[in-house]
PDB file of C-alpha atoms in Angstrom:
ATOM      1  CA  UNK A 852     135.291  82.194   0.423  1.00 92.00           C
ATOM      2  CA  UNK A 853     134.682  80.604  -2.659  1.00 97.00           C
ATOM      3  CA  UNK A 854     135.640  81.280  -6.202  1.00 98.00           C
ATOM      4  CA  UNK A 855     132.146  81.924  -6.870  1.00 98.00           C
ATOM      5  CA  UNK A 856     132.285  84.862  -3.981  1.00 98.00           C
ATOM      6  CA  UNK A 857     135.201  86.219  -5.637  1.00 98.00           C
ATOM      7  CA  UNK A 858     133.705  86.652  -8.981  1.00 98.00           C
ATOM      8  CA  UNK A 859     130.419  87.954  -8.463  1.00 98.00           C
ATOM      9  CA  UNK A 860     132.543  90.561  -6.896  1.00 98.00           C
ATOM     10  CA  UNK A 861     134.580  90.857  -9.609  1.00 98.00           C
ATOM     11  CA  UNK A 862     131.795  91.347 -11.742  1.00 98.00           C
ATOM     12  CA  UNK A 863     130.259  93.676  -9.555  1.00 98.00           C
ATOM     13  CA  UNK A 864     133.088  96.272  -9.759  1.00 97.00           C
ATOM     14  CA  UNK A 865     133.499  95.999 -13.352  1.00 97.00           C
ATOM     15  CA  UNK A 866     129.871  96.305 -14.222  1.00 96.00           C
ATOM     16  CA  UNK A 867     129.421  99.696 -11.174  1.00 94.00           C
ATOM     17  CA  UNK A 868     126.057  97.407 -10.430  1.00 94.00           C
ATOM     18  CA  UNK A 869     124.158  94.512  -8.793  1.00 95.00           C
ATOM     19  CA  UNK A 870     121.574  94.191 -10.693  1.00 95.00           C
ATOM     20  CA  UNK A 871     124.004  94.714 -14.302  1.00 96.00           C
ATOM     21  CA  UNK A 872     126.145  91.791 -12.476  1.00 97.00           C
ATOM     22  CA  UNK A 873     123.351  89.782 -12.024  1.00 97.00           C
ATOM     23  CA  UNK A 874     122.268  89.689 -15.499  1.00 97.00           C
ATOM     24  CA  UNK A 875     126.044  89.436 -16.571  1.00 97.00           C
ATOM     25  CA  UNK A 876     126.230  86.053 -14.791  1.00 97.00           C
ATOM     26  CA  UNK A 877     122.278  85.108 -15.030  1.00 97.00           C
ATOM     27  CA  UNK A 878     121.491  84.809 -11.327  1.00 98.00           C
ATOM     28  CA  UNK A 879     119.313  86.602  -9.225  1.00 98.00           C
ATOM     29  CA  UNK A 880     120.241  90.066  -7.759  1.00 96.00           C
ATOM     30  CA  UNK A 881     119.460  88.879  -4.195  1.00 97.00           C
ATOM     31  CA  UNK A 882     122.111  86.180  -5.172  1.00 98.00           C
ATOM     32  CA  UNK A 883     124.824  88.887  -5.853  1.00 98.00           C
ATOM     33  CA  UNK A 884     123.723  91.139  -3.031  1.00 96.00           C
ATOM     34  CA  UNK A 885     124.342  87.808  -0.516  1.00 98.00           C
ATOM     35  CA  UNK A 886     127.455  86.945  -2.015  1.00 98.00           C
ATOM     36  CA  UNK A 887     128.857  90.439  -1.287  1.00 98.00           C
ATOM     37  CA  UNK A 888     127.512  90.726   1.700  1.00 97.00           C
ATOM     38  CA  UNK A 889     129.231  87.286   2.843  1.00 98.00           C
ATOM     39  CA  UNK A 890     132.251  88.859   1.674  1.00 97.00           C
ATOM     40  CA  UNK A 891     132.030  91.372   3.939  1.00 97.00           C
ATOM     41  CA  UNK A 892     130.828  89.477   6.477  1.00 98.00           C
ATOM     42  CA  UNK A 893     134.108  87.229   6.407  1.00 97.00           C
ATOM     43  CA  UNK A 894     136.494  89.860   6.250  1.00 97.00           C
ATOM     44  CA  UNK A 895     134.623  92.567   8.786  1.00 98.00           C
ATOM     45  CA  UNK A 896     134.257  95.027   6.489  1.00 98.00           C
ATOM     46  CA  UNK A 897     132.627  97.067   4.350  1.00 97.00           C
ATOM     47  CA  UNK A 898     133.842  96.653   0.370  1.00 98.00           C
ATOM     48  CA  UNK A 899     131.589  98.929  -0.942  1.00 97.00           C
ATOM     49  CA  UNK A 900     129.917 102.768  -0.058  1.00 95.00           C
ATOM     50  CA  UNK A 901     126.430 102.336  -1.233  1.00 89.00           C
ATOM     51  CA  UNK A 902     125.360 105.933  -2.120  1.00 87.00           C
ATOM     52  CA  UNK A 903     121.764 106.024  -3.592  1.00 84.00           C
ATOM     53  CA  UNK A 904     122.054 103.865  -6.533  1.00 81.00           C
ATOM     54  CA  UNK A 905     125.728 103.788  -6.648  1.00 88.00           C
ATOM     55  CA  UNK A 906     128.238 101.520  -5.706  1.00 94.00           C
ATOM     56  CA  UNK A 907     131.862 103.010  -4.733  1.00 96.00           C
ATOM     57  CA  UNK A 908     134.541 100.835  -3.319  1.00 97.00           C
ATOM     58  CA  UNK A 909     135.959 101.733   0.135  1.00 98.00           C
ATOM     59  CA  UNK A 910     139.721 101.063   0.484  1.00 98.00           C
ATOM     60  CA  UNK A 911     139.257  97.646   1.683  1.00 98.00           C
ATOM     61  CA  UNK A 912     136.669  96.943  -1.197  1.00 98.00           C
ATOM     62  CA  UNK A 913     140.028  97.890  -3.882  1.00 98.00           C
ATOM     63  CA  UNK A 914     142.454  95.665  -1.710  1.00 98.00           C
ATOM     64  CA  UNK A 915     139.664  92.925  -2.009  1.00 98.00           C
ATOM     65  CA  UNK A 916     139.342  93.482  -6.178  1.00 98.00           C
ATOM     66  CA  UNK A 917     142.994  93.283  -6.529  1.00 98.00           C
ATOM     67  CA  UNK A 918     143.042  89.955  -4.813  1.00 98.00           C
ATOM     68  CA  UNK A 919     140.152  88.939  -6.080  1.00 98.00           C
ATOM     69  CA  UNK A 920     141.195  89.230  -9.508  1.00 98.00           C
ATOM     70  CA  UNK A 921     145.152  87.738  -8.982  1.00 98.00           C
ATOM     71  CA  UNK A 922     142.839  84.791  -7.249  1.00 98.00           C
ATOM     72  CA  UNK A 923     140.437  84.244 -10.564  1.00 98.00           C
ATOM     73  CA  UNK A 924     143.712  84.790 -12.814  1.00 98.00           C
ATOM     74  CA  UNK A 925     145.392  82.149 -10.996  1.00 98.00           C
ATOM     75  CA  UNK A 926     142.470  79.377 -11.087  1.00 97.00           C
ATOM     76  CA  UNK A 927     142.437  79.876 -14.415  1.00 96.00           C
ATOM     77  CA  UNK A 928     146.207  79.399 -15.074  1.00 96.00           C
ATOM     78  CA  UNK A 929     146.028  76.315 -12.922  1.00 96.00           C
ATOM     79  CA  UNK A 930     142.979  74.707 -15.289  1.00 94.00           C
ATOM     80  CA  UNK A 931     145.003  75.567 -18.027  1.00 92.00           C
ATOM     81  CA  UNK A 932     148.239  73.912 -16.714  1.00 93.00           C
ATOM     82  CA  UNK A 933     146.240  70.602 -15.856  1.00 93.00           C
ATOM     83  CA  UNK A 934     144.909  70.375 -19.106  1.00 90.00           C
ATOM     84  CA  UNK A 935     148.501  70.362 -20.486  1.00 81.00           C
ATOM     85  CA  UNK A 936     149.564  67.469 -17.826  1.00 84.00           C
ATOM     86  CA  UNK A 937     149.704  64.081 -19.680  1.00 74.00           C
ATOM     87  CA  UNK A 938     147.569  61.138 -17.011  1.00 69.00           C
ATOM     88  CA  UNK A 939     150.088  58.728 -15.421  1.00 56.00           C
TER      89      UNK A 939
END
């Protein structure tokens, strides 16, 4: 999985909609759906229950969201730390 997969997943969770996440990220809705499907395939579980047009996180989805946020936060912290390192 890539940072992109996790960022898309978090955007879907935050917005509650794949369409809204796509708009926020300036990507197509099918790209968002594909990224979520790839996450689900990678981990062999369903991350969302699809109830009509509503998305509800499954227990696995809640766990994935927690880790995705930590992974993205760590990436941002690393980027910040690396900007502060002098070139040797």
